[in-house]
Amino acid sequence: MSTDRYVSPLSERYASKEMQYIFSPDMKFRTWRRLWIALAETEKELGLPITQEQIDELKAHKDDINYDVAKERERQVRHDVMSHVYAYGVQCPKAKGIIHLGATSCYVGDNTDIIVMTEALKLVKKKLVNVIAELAKFAEKYKDLPTLAFTHFQPAQPTTVGKRATLWMQEFMLDLEDLNYVLSTMKLLGSKGTTGTQASFLELFDGDQETIDKIDPMIAEKMGFKQCYPVSGQTYSRKVDTRVVNILAGIAASAHKFSNDIRLLQHLKEVEEPFEKSQIGSSAMAYKRNPMRSERIASLSRFVMVDAMNPAITSATQWFERTLDDSANKRLSVPEGFLAIDGILDLCLNVVDGLVVYPKVIEKRLRSELPFMATENIMMDAVKAGGDRQELHERIRELSMEAGKTVKVEGKDNNLLELIAADPAFNLTLEELEGKTRLSQYALKILLEASLSAGIILIDKDSDRYTISKTGWFLLTDAATRVNIDFNHDVNYQGLFYLDEALETGKPAGLKTLGNWPTIYEGLSQLSPQVLESWLHFDHFYSDHSFDKALGIVFSKDTKHLMD
C-alpha cells in the first residue's frame, strides 16, 4: 500500500473485494473489449467484410490488457478510448483496422457503465436479501419477548422484540422491491453514434435501415441484455444514474434508521451489537462498549443519501445530445455510492447476526411502565362498578402525574397502583389492580398484535375456503405455553367470533377487531361446556371453513375434548 498519497477508505476499509472488482480497471477494460468483439461479430453477421480470423484474434486478447501501452498512448493523445483502441490493435495487428468500427466513445464507455451498474445492483440485491433473511431469523427468535415500545422516544404500549425487527425488515423489503424494478428495466445504450442517429452505420450499410435496425438488438443479446434504450443522444439518459443511485440512497435510509434504533437500544442496555473480546471502546474510558458498527452504518448512510444529489443534478444539467461535464462527477458518485452501500450492508449483516438481547433488562423496564398502561382497563372496570368515566379519567391523570413524580423526582418505584387502590373513587383493591397488570395478559396481547402486524395470521383462499394460517396458530399456542397463558381465561370468545367473521368475509381487516382489548380478557369461563359444544358444532364451521381444528387449539386443554 502506498503511504505517500491519498487512498480512499471505501476501498481500504469498507467495501468488499467483490464490489471493488466490479468497479476495477480490469472489469472496465475487459468489458470494453467484449463490447468491441460483440460489435465486430454483429457487423460481420450483417454483411460487413470482417473475417473470423480477426474476431478470433480479438477474443484471444480480450482479458490481457496491455495497460502500459494504453497509458503511454493516452499521455500523447489525451483520449482514453482511442488509447485503448490503439493498445488493443498492438496486440491484434490483423484486427486493428476493424476495432471500434462505426462506434463512438460512448459505445464502450456508456454500455460498460450500464453493465457495471447492473452487476453491482445484483451484488447489492444478494446482500440486501441476506440482511432481510437474518432479520427474519431474529424476529422469529424474539417474536414472543414483550418489550416496551416508544413513540417520541417516550414509553408507549408494548410490542415485542421480534415485532420491532419486522419494522426494519419492512423498510428493507421496500428497498428490495424498488431494486428489483430498476434492475428489471436496465438496458444497454447500444451503438447509436455521435448524436443517437446511427449516421455512421447509414454509411457502412449503404442506407439499409432494415439491417441497421438489427444492430442494437444483436449487441444487447451478445452482452446478456434483453434490449437497448430505443432513443438516446450520444449517451444513455443520465436519468438512469439517478434512478440507480436513488436505490442506494433508499437502502442507506433504511440502514440508518435501523442503526439509530440499535444505538438507542444499546444505550438502554436492552440490545447490544457484537463486541469483540479484545475490542477497545474508548481510549480514555476503558469500561465503554460503544456501538461503533451502528455508528459507522449511520455515517456511511449519510454519505450515500447525500451522494444521490450528484446524478440528479448531473441529469438535470445535461445540454441537448450531451455535454462532458457529467464524466468526472460520474467517475466519483456512482462507484463510491456502490462501494459505500456495499460496506453498509456488510455491517448490517454483521450487526444483526451478532445482536445480543437482554431479556431481564427488557422485562424490568416493561414492568416499571405496566401500571400506566393498565389505566384504561382500570377505568373501565371502575365505571362498570358505578363510577363516572370523566371524573375517573381526571383522577387517573392526577394520580399518574403523582406517580411519575415519585419515579422521576424521588427515584422510587412506580406506586400508581397503590395510589389508585387508596382512592375510594375506584372501589378496587390492590390485589384486583395487580391482576390487571399481569405480564401474561400483556404478553398475549402483544403476541396477537405482533402476529397480525407481521402478517403471520392471514386469511388465505384455499380450495374456495378461507383458513387461518397454521403458522399463526402455532405461534400463538407455542408462545402462550412459554408465558404460561391459559387461553380459557385470557382469550374472550367474542374475539373468536370476530375471527370467524373475518373468515366469512375473506377480509383480513376483520382481524383488527381483536384490538378491542378491554373485552378480550373477560374469558370463556362464563360459557358452559354445553354452550361451547353447541357453538362449535354449527354447520357452517364444517361446511365453509377449516376453522374447527383451530378452535380446538384455541380453547386449550379444558375444552379440547370437544374436538376429539
Coordinates of C-alpha atoms in Angstrom, one line a residue:
M1 CA 0.0 0.0 0.0
S2 CA 1.3 3.4 -1.0
T3 CA 1.8 5.7 2.0
D4 CA 2.7 9.0 0.2
R5 CA -0.7 9.6 -1.5
Y6 CA -4.4 9.6 -0.7
V7 CA -6.2 6.2 -0.6
S8 CA -9.9 6.0 -0.5
P9 CA -11.2 4.5 2.8
L10 CA -14.0 3.0 0.8
S11 CA -11.6 0.5 -0.8
E12 CA -9.3 0.2 2.1
R13 CA -11.8 -0.1 5.0
Y14 CA -15.4 -0.6 3.9
A15 CA -16.1 -2.2 0.5
S16 CA -15.8 -5.9 -0.2
K17 CA -13.4 -7.4 -2.8
E18 CA -16.4 -8.4 -4.9
M19 CA -17.7 -4.9 -5.2
Q20 CA -14.3 -3.4 -5.7
Y21 CA -13.7 -5.8 -8.7
I22 CA -16.9 -4.6 -10.3
F23 CA -15.6 -1.1 -10.4
S24 CA -12.0 -2.1 -11.1
P25 CA -9.9 -1.2 -14.2
D26 CA -9.9 -4.9 -15.1
M27 CA -13.7 -5.1 -15.2
K28 CA -13.9 -1.9 -17.1
F29 CA -11.4 -2.5 -19.9
R30 CA -12.2 -6.2 -20.3
T31 CA -15.8 -5.1 -20.8
W32 CA -14.7 -2.6 -23.4
R33 CA -13.0 -5.4 -25.3
R34 CA -16.1 -7.7 -25.0
L35 CA -18.1 -4.8 -26.5
W36 CA -15.7 -4.4 -29.4
I37 CA -15.9 -8.1 -30.1
A38 CA -19.7 -8.0 -29.9
L39 CA -19.8 -5.1 -32.4
A40 CA -17.4 -6.8 -34.8
E41 CA -19.4 -10.0 -34.7
T42 CA -22.6 -8.2 -35.3
E43 CA -21.1 -6.3 -38.3
K44 CA -19.7 -9.5 -39.7
E45 CA -23.1 -11.3 -39.4
L46 CA -24.8 -8.3 -41.1
G47 CA -22.5 -8.5 -44.1
L48 CA -19.5 -6.3 -43.5
P49 CA -16.1 -7.6 -44.7
I50 CA -14.8 -8.8 -41.3
T51 CA -13.2 -12.2 -41.1
Q52 CA -13.5 -14.9 -38.4
E53 CA -9.7 -14.8 -38.1
Q54 CA -9.9 -11.1 -37.0
I55 CA -12.6 -11.9 -34.4
D56 CA -10.6 -14.9 -33.1
E57 CA -7.6 -12.6 -32.7
L58 CA -9.7 -10.1 -30.7
K59 CA -11.0 -12.9 -28.5
A60 CA -7.5 -14.2 -27.8
H61 CA -6.6 -10.9 -26.1
K62 CA -9.9 -9.9 -24.5
D63 CA -8.6 -10.3 -20.9
D64 CA -4.8 -9.5 -21.1
I65 CA -5.0 -5.7 -21.1
N66 CA -1.7 -4.1 -22.0
Y67 CA -2.1 -1.2 -19.6
D68 CA 1.4 0.2 -20.1
V69 CA 0.9 0.7 -23.9
A70 CA -2.5 2.3 -23.3
K71 CA -1.1 4.6 -20.6
E72 CA 1.7 5.8 -22.7
R73 CA -0.6 6.4 -25.7
E74 CA -3.0 8.4 -23.5
R75 CA -0.2 10.6 -22.4
Q76 CA 0.3 11.5 -26.1
V77 CA -3.3 11.8 -27.4
R78 CA -5.2 12.7 -24.2
H79 CA -8.1 10.4 -25.1
D80 CA -8.7 7.2 -23.0
V81 CA -10.9 5.3 -25.6
M82 CA -8.6 5.9 -28.5
S83 CA -5.6 4.9 -26.3
H84 CA -7.2 1.5 -25.6
V85 CA -8.2 1.1 -29.3
Y86 CA -4.5 1.6 -30.1
A87 CA -3.3 -0.8 -27.3
Y88 CA -5.8 -3.5 -28.4
G89 CA -4.6 -3.1 -32.0
V90 CA -1.0 -3.5 -30.9
Q91 CA -2.0 -7.0 -29.6
C92 CA -4.3 -7.7 -32.6
P93 CA -2.5 -6.4 -35.7
K94 CA -4.8 -8.4 -38.1
A95 CA -7.9 -6.9 -36.5
K96 CA -6.8 -3.4 -35.6
G97 CA -8.5 -1.9 -38.7
I98 CA -12.0 -3.1 -37.6
I99 CA -11.8 -2.3 -33.9
H100 CA -14.4 0.3 -32.9
L101 CA -15.8 0.4 -36.5
G102 CA -18.7 2.8 -36.7
A103 CA -18.8 3.4 -33.0
T104 CA -18.2 6.5 -30.8
S105 CA -16.5 6.6 -27.4
C106 CA -19.8 6.2 -25.6
Y107 CA -20.3 2.8 -27.2
V108 CA -17.8 1.3 -24.9
G109 CA -18.0 3.9 -22.1
D110 CA -21.7 4.1 -21.6
N111 CA -22.5 0.5 -22.3
T112 CA -19.8 -0.5 -19.8
D113 CA -21.3 1.8 -17.2
I114 CA -24.7 0.1 -17.6
I115 CA -23.1 -3.3 -17.4
V116 CA -21.1 -2.4 -14.3
M117 CA -24.1 -0.8 -12.5
T118 CA -26.2 -3.9 -13.4
E119 CA -23.7 -6.3 -11.9
A120 CA -23.3 -4.0 -8.9
L121 CA -27.0 -4.0 -8.3
K122 CA -27.1 -7.8 -8.5
L123 CA -24.5 -7.9 -5.7
V124 CA -26.4 -5.3 -3.6
K125 CA -29.5 -7.4 -4.1
K126 CA -27.8 -10.5 -2.8
K127 CA -26.5 -8.7 0.3
L128 CA -29.8 -7.0 0.9
V129 CA -31.7 -10.3 0.8
N130 CA -29.1 -11.7 3.3
V131 CA -29.8 -8.9 5.7
I132 CA -33.6 -9.4 5.4
A133 CA -33.2 -13.1 6.0
E134 CA -31.0 -12.6 9.1
L135 CA -33.6 -10.1 10.4
A136 CA -36.3 -12.6 9.8
K137 CA -34.4 -15.2 12.0
F138 CA -34.0 -12.6 14.7
A139 CA -37.7 -11.6 14.5
E140 CA -38.7 -15.3 14.7
K141 CA -36.4 -15.9 17.7
Y142 CA -37.8 -13.0 19.7
K143 CA -41.3 -12.9 18.4
D144 CA -42.8 -13.5 21.9
L145 CA -40.4 -11.4 24.0
P146 CA -42.5 -8.4 25.2
T147 CA -40.8 -5.1 25.3
L148 CA -41.7 -1.5 25.9
A149 CA -42.4 0.4 22.7
F150 CA -41.6 4.0 22.3
T151 CA -43.3 6.9 20.5
H152 CA -41.4 10.2 20.6
F153 CA -38.9 8.0 22.5
Q154 CA -41.4 8.1 25.4
P155 CA -42.9 4.9 26.8
A156 CA -45.9 3.6 24.8
Q157 CA -47.9 0.4 24.6
P158 CA -45.8 -2.8 24.5
T159 CA -44.6 -4.6 21.4
T160 CA -42.2 -7.5 21.1
V161 CA -38.5 -7.5 20.3
G162 CA -39.3 -9.6 17.2
K163 CA -42.2 -7.3 16.1
R164 CA -39.9 -4.3 16.2
A165 CA -37.4 -6.1 14.0
T166 CA -40.2 -6.5 11.4
L167 CA -40.3 -2.7 11.1
W168 CA -36.6 -2.8 10.0
M169 CA -37.4 -5.7 7.7
Q170 CA -40.3 -3.9 6.0
E171 CA -38.1 -0.9 5.2
F172 CA -35.5 -3.1 3.5
M173 CA -38.3 -5.0 1.7
L174 CA -39.5 -1.8 0.2
D175 CA -35.9 -1.2 -1.0
L176 CA -35.8 -4.7 -2.4
E177 CA -39.0 -4.0 -4.4
D178 CA -37.5 -0.8 -5.8
L179 CA -34.2 -2.5 -6.6
N180 CA -35.9 -5.4 -8.4
Y181 CA -37.9 -2.9 -10.6
V182 CA -34.9 -0.8 -11.6
L183 CA -32.8 -3.9 -12.2
S184 CA -35.5 -5.3 -14.5
T185 CA -35.5 -2.1 -16.5
M186 CA -31.8 -1.8 -17.2
K187 CA -31.0 -1.6 -20.9
L188 CA -27.8 -1.0 -22.9
L189 CA -27.2 2.2 -24.9
G190 CA -26.4 0.1 -28.0
S191 CA -24.4 1.7 -30.8
K192 CA -26.2 4.9 -31.8
G193 CA -23.4 7.1 -33.0
T194 CA -22.4 10.6 -32.0
T195 CA -25.9 12.0 -31.7
G196 CA -28.1 9.0 -31.4
T197 CA -28.9 8.8 -35.2
Q198 CA -26.6 5.9 -36.2
A199 CA -25.4 8.1 -39.1
S200 CA -22.1 6.2 -39.4
F201 CA -24.0 2.9 -39.9
L202 CA -26.0 4.5 -42.7
E203 CA -22.7 4.9 -44.4
L204 CA -21.4 1.5 -43.6
F205 CA -24.6 -0.3 -44.7
D206 CA -25.4 2.0 -47.7
G207 CA -28.5 3.3 -46.1
D208 CA -30.1 -0.1 -45.4
Q209 CA -32.3 0.9 -42.5
E210 CA -33.7 -2.6 -42.0
T211 CA -30.2 -4.0 -41.5
I212 CA -29.2 -1.1 -39.2
D213 CA -32.3 -1.7 -37.0
K214 CA -30.8 -5.2 -36.2
I215 CA -27.6 -3.9 -34.8
D216 CA -28.7 -2.9 -31.2
P217 CA -30.8 -6.0 -30.5
M218 CA -27.9 -8.2 -31.6
I219 CA -25.4 -6.4 -29.5
A220 CA -27.8 -6.5 -26.5
E221 CA -28.2 -10.2 -26.8
K222 CA -24.5 -10.9 -27.1
M223 CA -23.9 -8.8 -23.9
G224 CA -26.6 -10.6 -21.9
F225 CA -29.3 -7.9 -22.1
K226 CA -32.8 -8.1 -23.4
Q227 CA -32.8 -4.8 -25.2
C228 CA -31.2 -1.3 -25.7
Y229 CA -32.8 2.0 -24.9
P230 CA -34.9 2.9 -28.0
V231 CA -33.7 6.5 -28.3
S232 CA -30.7 8.4 -27.0
G233 CA -28.4 11.3 -27.6
Q234 CA -24.8 10.5 -27.7
T235 CA -25.2 8.9 -24.2
Y236 CA -27.8 7.0 -22.4
S237 CA -30.0 9.3 -20.4
R238 CA -28.3 10.3 -17.2
K239 CA -31.7 9.8 -15.5
V240 CA -30.7 6.1 -15.4
D241 CA -27.8 7.0 -13.0
T242 CA -30.3 9.0 -10.9
R243 CA -32.6 6.0 -10.6
V244 CA -29.8 3.7 -9.7
V245 CA -28.2 5.8 -7.0
N246 CA -31.7 6.6 -5.6
I247 CA -32.0 2.9 -4.9
L248 CA -28.8 3.0 -3.0
A249 CA -29.9 6.1 -1.1
G250 CA -33.2 4.3 -0.1
I251 CA -31.2 1.4 1.3
A252 CA -29.0 3.8 3.1
A253 CA -32.0 5.5 4.7
S254 CA -33.3 2.1 5.9
A255 CA -30.0 1.1 7.3
H256 CA -29.6 4.5 9.1
K257 CA -33.0 4.0 10.8
F258 CA -32.0 0.5 11.8
S259 CA -28.7 1.6 13.2
N260 CA -30.2 4.5 15.1
D261 CA -32.6 2.1 16.8
I262 CA -29.8 -0.2 17.7
R263 CA -27.8 2.7 19.2
L264 CA -30.7 3.8 21.3
L265 CA -31.4 0.3 22.5
Q266 CA -27.8 -0.2 23.4
H267 CA -28.0 3.0 25.5
L268 CA -31.0 1.4 27.3
K269 CA -28.9 -1.8 27.7
E270 CA -31.7 -3.9 26.2
V271 CA -29.9 -4.9 23.0
E272 CA -26.2 -4.7 22.1
E273 CA -24.3 -5.0 18.9
P274 CA -21.4 -7.5 18.7
F275 CA -18.4 -6.6 20.8
E276 CA -15.2 -8.5 20.2
K277 CA -13.3 -10.0 23.2
S278 CA -10.3 -7.7 22.8
Q279 CA -12.2 -4.7 21.4
I280 CA -11.5 -1.3 22.9
G281 CA -14.5 1.0 23.3
S282 CA -12.6 4.2 24.4
S283 CA -9.0 5.3 24.8
A284 CA -9.9 7.1 28.0
M285 CA -12.9 5.2 29.4
A286 CA -11.9 1.5 29.5
Y287 CA -15.4 0.3 30.5
K288 CA -17.2 1.6 27.4
R289 CA -18.9 -0.6 24.9
N290 CA -19.7 1.8 22.1
P291 CA -22.0 0.8 19.2
M292 CA -19.3 1.6 16.7
R293 CA -20.6 -0.7 13.9
S294 CA -24.0 1.0 14.0
E295 CA -22.4 4.4 14.2
R296 CA -20.4 3.5 11.1
I297 CA -23.6 2.4 9.3
A298 CA -25.1 5.8 10.1
S299 CA -22.1 7.7 8.9
L300 CA -21.8 5.8 5.6
S301 CA -25.5 6.0 5.1
R302 CA -25.5 9.8 5.3
F303 CA -22.8 9.8 2.6
V304 CA -24.9 7.7 0.3
M305 CA -28.1 9.7 0.8
V306 CA -26.3 12.9 0.0
D307 CA -24.5 11.3 -2.9
A308 CA -27.8 10.8 -4.6
M309 CA -27.8 14.6 -5.3
N310 CA -24.9 14.2 -7.7
P311 CA -26.5 12.1 -10.5
A312 CA -29.8 14.1 -10.1
I313 CA -28.0 17.4 -10.7
T314 CA -25.9 15.9 -13.5
S315 CA -29.0 14.6 -15.2
A316 CA -30.8 18.0 -14.9
T317 CA -27.9 20.0 -16.3
Q318 CA -27.1 18.0 -19.4
W319 CA -27.4 20.0 -22.7
F320 CA -29.1 18.6 -25.7
E321 CA -27.5 15.4 -27.0
R322 CA -24.7 15.5 -24.4
T323 CA -22.1 17.6 -22.5
L324 CA -18.9 16.2 -20.9
D325 CA -19.5 17.8 -17.5
D326 CA -21.1 14.5 -16.4
S327 CA -17.9 12.5 -16.8
A328 CA -15.8 13.5 -13.8
N329 CA -18.8 13.5 -11.5
K330 CA -19.9 10.0 -12.6
R331 CA -16.4 8.6 -12.0
L332 CA -16.8 9.5 -8.3
S333 CA -20.5 9.5 -7.4
V334 CA -21.7 6.2 -8.9
P335 CA -18.8 3.9 -7.9
E336 CA -18.5 5.5 -4.4
G337 CA -22.2 5.1 -3.8
F338 CA -22.0 1.4 -4.6
L339 CA -18.8 0.9 -2.6
A340 CA -20.4 2.6 0.4
I341 CA -23.7 0.7 0.3
D342 CA -21.7 -2.5 0.0
G343 CA -19.9 -1.7 3.2
I344 CA -23.2 -0.7 4.9
L345 CA -24.9 -4.0 4.0
D346 CA -21.9 -6.0 5.3
L347 CA -22.1 -4.1 8.5
C348 CA -25.8 -4.5 8.8
L349 CA -25.4 -8.3 8.4
N350 CA -22.7 -8.4 11.0
V351 CA -24.7 -6.4 13.5
V352 CA -27.9 -8.4 13.1
D353 CA -26.1 -11.8 13.1
G354 CA -24.4 -10.9 16.4
L355 CA -27.1 -8.9 18.2
V356 CA -27.3 -9.7 22.0
V357 CA -30.6 -9.3 23.7
Y358 CA -31.0 -8.8 27.5
P359 CA -34.5 -10.1 28.4
K360 CA -34.2 -9.2 32.1
V361 CA -33.4 -5.6 31.4
I362 CA -36.3 -5.5 28.9
E363 CA -38.7 -7.1 31.4
K364 CA -37.7 -4.7 34.2
R365 CA -38.4 -1.6 32.1
L366 CA -41.7 -3.1 30.8
R367 CA -42.8 -3.9 34.4
S368 CA -42.0 -0.4 35.5
E369 CA -44.4 1.1 33.0
L370 CA -47.2 -1.5 33.1
P371 CA -49.3 0.3 35.8
F372 CA -49.6 3.3 33.4
M373 CA -50.6 1.0 30.5
A374 CA -53.4 -0.7 32.6
T375 CA -55.1 2.6 33.4
E376 CA -57.7 2.3 30.6
N377 CA -58.8 -1.1 31.7
I378 CA -58.8 0.0 35.3
M379 CA -61.1 3.0 34.4
M380 CA -63.5 0.7 32.5
D381 CA -63.8 -1.6 35.5
A382 CA -64.4 1.3 37.8
V383 CA -67.1 2.6 35.5
K384 CA -68.8 -0.8 35.5
A385 CA -68.8 -0.6 39.2
G386 CA -70.7 2.6 39.2
G387 CA -68.1 5.3 38.7
D388 CA -68.2 8.4 36.4
R389 CA -65.9 8.0 33.4
Q390 CA -64.9 11.7 33.2
E391 CA -64.2 12.0 36.9
L392 CA -62.2 8.8 36.9
H393 CA -60.2 9.9 33.9
E394 CA -59.3 13.1 35.7
R395 CA -58.3 11.2 38.9
I396 CA -56.2 8.7 36.9
R397 CA -54.4 11.7 35.2
E398 CA -53.7 13.3 38.6
L399 CA -52.6 10.1 40.2
S400 CA -50.4 9.3 37.2
M401 CA -48.6 12.7 37.5
E402 CA -48.1 12.0 41.2
A403 CA -46.7 8.5 40.5
G404 CA -44.5 9.9 37.8
K405 CA -43.1 12.5 40.2
T406 CA -42.3 9.6 42.7
V407 CA -40.4 7.8 40.0
K408 CA -38.5 10.8 38.4
V409 CA -38.0 13.2 41.3
E410 CA -37.7 10.8 44.3
G411 CA -36.1 7.9 42.4
K412 CA -38.6 5.4 43.9
D413 CA -40.7 2.6 42.3
N414 CA -43.9 3.3 40.4
N415 CA -46.6 3.4 43.0
L416 CA -49.6 4.2 40.8
L417 CA -51.5 1.0 41.7
E418 CA -51.2 1.8 45.4
L419 CA -52.4 5.3 44.8
I420 CA -55.5 4.1 42.9
A421 CA -56.2 1.4 45.5
A422 CA -56.2 4.0 48.2
D423 CA -58.7 6.2 46.2
P424 CA -62.3 5.4 47.1
A425 CA -63.5 6.6 43.7
F426 CA -62.2 3.4 42.1
N427 CA -63.5 0.9 44.6
L428 CA -60.8 -1.6 43.6
T429 CA -58.3 -3.5 45.8
L430 CA -54.6 -3.6 45.3
E431 CA -54.9 -7.3 44.5
E432 CA -57.5 -6.7 41.9
L433 CA -55.4 -3.9 40.3
E434 CA -52.3 -6.1 40.2
G435 CA -54.3 -8.7 38.4
K436 CA -54.9 -6.1 35.7
T437 CA -51.2 -5.8 35.1
R438 CA -50.3 -9.4 34.9
L439 CA -47.5 -9.7 32.4
S440 CA -49.0 -12.8 30.9
Q441 CA -52.1 -10.8 29.8
Y442 CA -50.0 -8.2 28.1
A443 CA -47.8 -10.9 26.6
L444 CA -50.9 -12.4 24.9
K445 CA -52.0 -9.0 23.6
I446 CA -48.6 -8.2 22.3
L447 CA -48.2 -11.7 20.7
L448 CA -51.5 -11.3 18.9
E449 CA -50.8 -7.8 17.7
A450 CA -47.3 -8.7 16.6
S451 CA -48.6 -11.7 14.7
L452 CA -51.3 -9.6 12.9
S453 CA -48.9 -6.8 12.1
A454 CA -46.2 -9.2 10.8
G455 CA -48.8 -10.9 8.6
I456 CA -48.4 -14.3 10.4
I457 CA -52.1 -14.6 10.9
L458 CA -53.5 -14.5 7.4
I459 CA -56.7 -15.2 5.5
D460 CA -55.8 -17.4 2.6
K461 CA -58.2 -18.6 -0.1
D462 CA -57.5 -22.3 -0.4
S463 CA -59.8 -24.5 -2.5
D464 CA -62.5 -21.9 -2.2
R465 CA -62.2 -22.0 1.6
Y466 CA -60.8 -19.3 3.9
T467 CA -58.4 -20.6 6.5
I468 CA -56.5 -19.2 9.4
S469 CA -52.7 -19.7 8.8
K470 CA -51.5 -22.8 10.7
T471 CA -48.3 -20.9 11.3
G472 CA -50.2 -18.1 13.1
W473 CA -52.0 -20.5 15.4
F474 CA -48.8 -22.4 16.1
L475 CA -47.0 -19.2 17.0
L476 CA -49.8 -18.2 19.4
T477 CA -50.2 -21.5 21.2
D478 CA -46.5 -22.2 21.4
A479 CA -45.8 -18.7 22.7
A480 CA -48.7 -18.9 25.2
T481 CA -47.2 -22.1 26.7
R482 CA -44.0 -20.3 27.2
V483 CA -45.5 -17.4 29.1
N484 CA -47.9 -19.6 30.9
I485 CA -51.1 -18.2 29.4
D486 CA -54.4 -20.1 29.8
F487 CA -56.5 -19.4 26.8
N488 CA -59.7 -20.2 28.7
H489 CA -59.2 -17.2 30.9
D490 CA -57.2 -14.8 28.7
V491 CA -59.0 -15.0 25.4
N492 CA -62.5 -13.7 25.0
Y493 CA -65.0 -15.7 23.0
Q494 CA -66.2 -12.6 21.3
G495 CA -62.7 -12.2 19.8
L496 CA -63.1 -15.6 18.2
F497 CA -66.4 -14.6 16.7
Y498 CA -64.5 -11.7 15.1
L499 CA -62.1 -14.1 13.6
D500 CA -64.9 -16.2 12.3
E501 CA -66.5 -13.1 10.7
A502 CA -63.2 -12.3 9.1
L503 CA -63.1 -15.8 7.7
E504 CA -66.6 -15.5 6.2
T505 CA -65.9 -12.1 4.5
G506 CA -62.4 -13.1 3.5
K507 CA -61.2 -9.7 4.6
P508 CA -58.0 -9.7 6.8
A509 CA -59.0 -6.3 8.1
G510 CA -61.6 -8.0 10.2
L511 CA -58.9 -9.3 12.4
K512 CA -58.2 -5.8 13.6
T513 CA -61.3 -6.1 15.8
L514 CA -59.0 -8.0 18.1
G515 CA -57.6 -4.7 19.1
N516 CA -60.6 -4.1 21.3
W517 CA -58.7 -5.1 24.3
P518 CA -61.0 -4.0 27.2
T519 CA -63.2 -7.0 26.3
I520 CA -60.6 -9.5 25.2
Y521 CA -59.7 -10.8 28.7
E522 CA -63.1 -11.5 30.1
G523 CA -62.6 -15.1 29.3
L524 CA -64.6 -18.1 28.3
S525 CA -65.3 -19.4 31.7
Q526 CA -68.7 -17.8 31.7
L527 CA -69.7 -20.3 29.0
S528 CA -70.8 -23.8 30.0
P529 CA -69.3 -26.8 28.1
Q530 CA -72.7 -27.4 26.7
V531 CA -72.9 -23.9 25.1
L532 CA -69.4 -24.3 23.8
E533 CA -70.2 -27.6 22.3
S534 CA -73.3 -26.4 20.6
W535 CA -71.5 -23.4 19.2
L536 CA -68.6 -25.4 17.9
H537 CA -70.9 -27.7 16.0
F538 CA -72.7 -25.1 14.0
D539 CA -72.9 -26.5 10.5
H540 CA -71.2 -23.5 8.8
F541 CA -67.9 -24.3 10.7
Y542 CA -67.7 -27.6 8.9
S543 CA -69.2 -26.8 5.5
D544 CA -67.4 -23.5 4.9
H545 CA -64.2 -23.3 6.9
S546 CA -61.2 -25.3 8.1
F547 CA -61.7 -23.5 11.4
D548 CA -62.8 -26.3 13.7
K549 CA -59.3 -27.6 14.4
A550 CA -58.1 -24.1 15.1
L551 CA -60.9 -23.6 17.6
G552 CA -59.9 -26.8 19.3
I553 CA -56.4 -25.5 19.8
V554 CA -57.6 -22.0 20.9
F555 CA -59.9 -23.4 23.6
S556 CA -57.0 -25.2 25.2
K557 CA -56.9 -28.4 27.0
D558 CA -60.1 -27.9 29.2
T559 CA -62.3 -27.9 26.1
K560 CA -60.1 -29.6 23.6
H561 CA -62.0 -32.9 24.1
L562 CA -64.9 -31.3 22.3
M563 CA -62.9 -31.6 19.1
D564 CA -61.8 -35.2 19.6

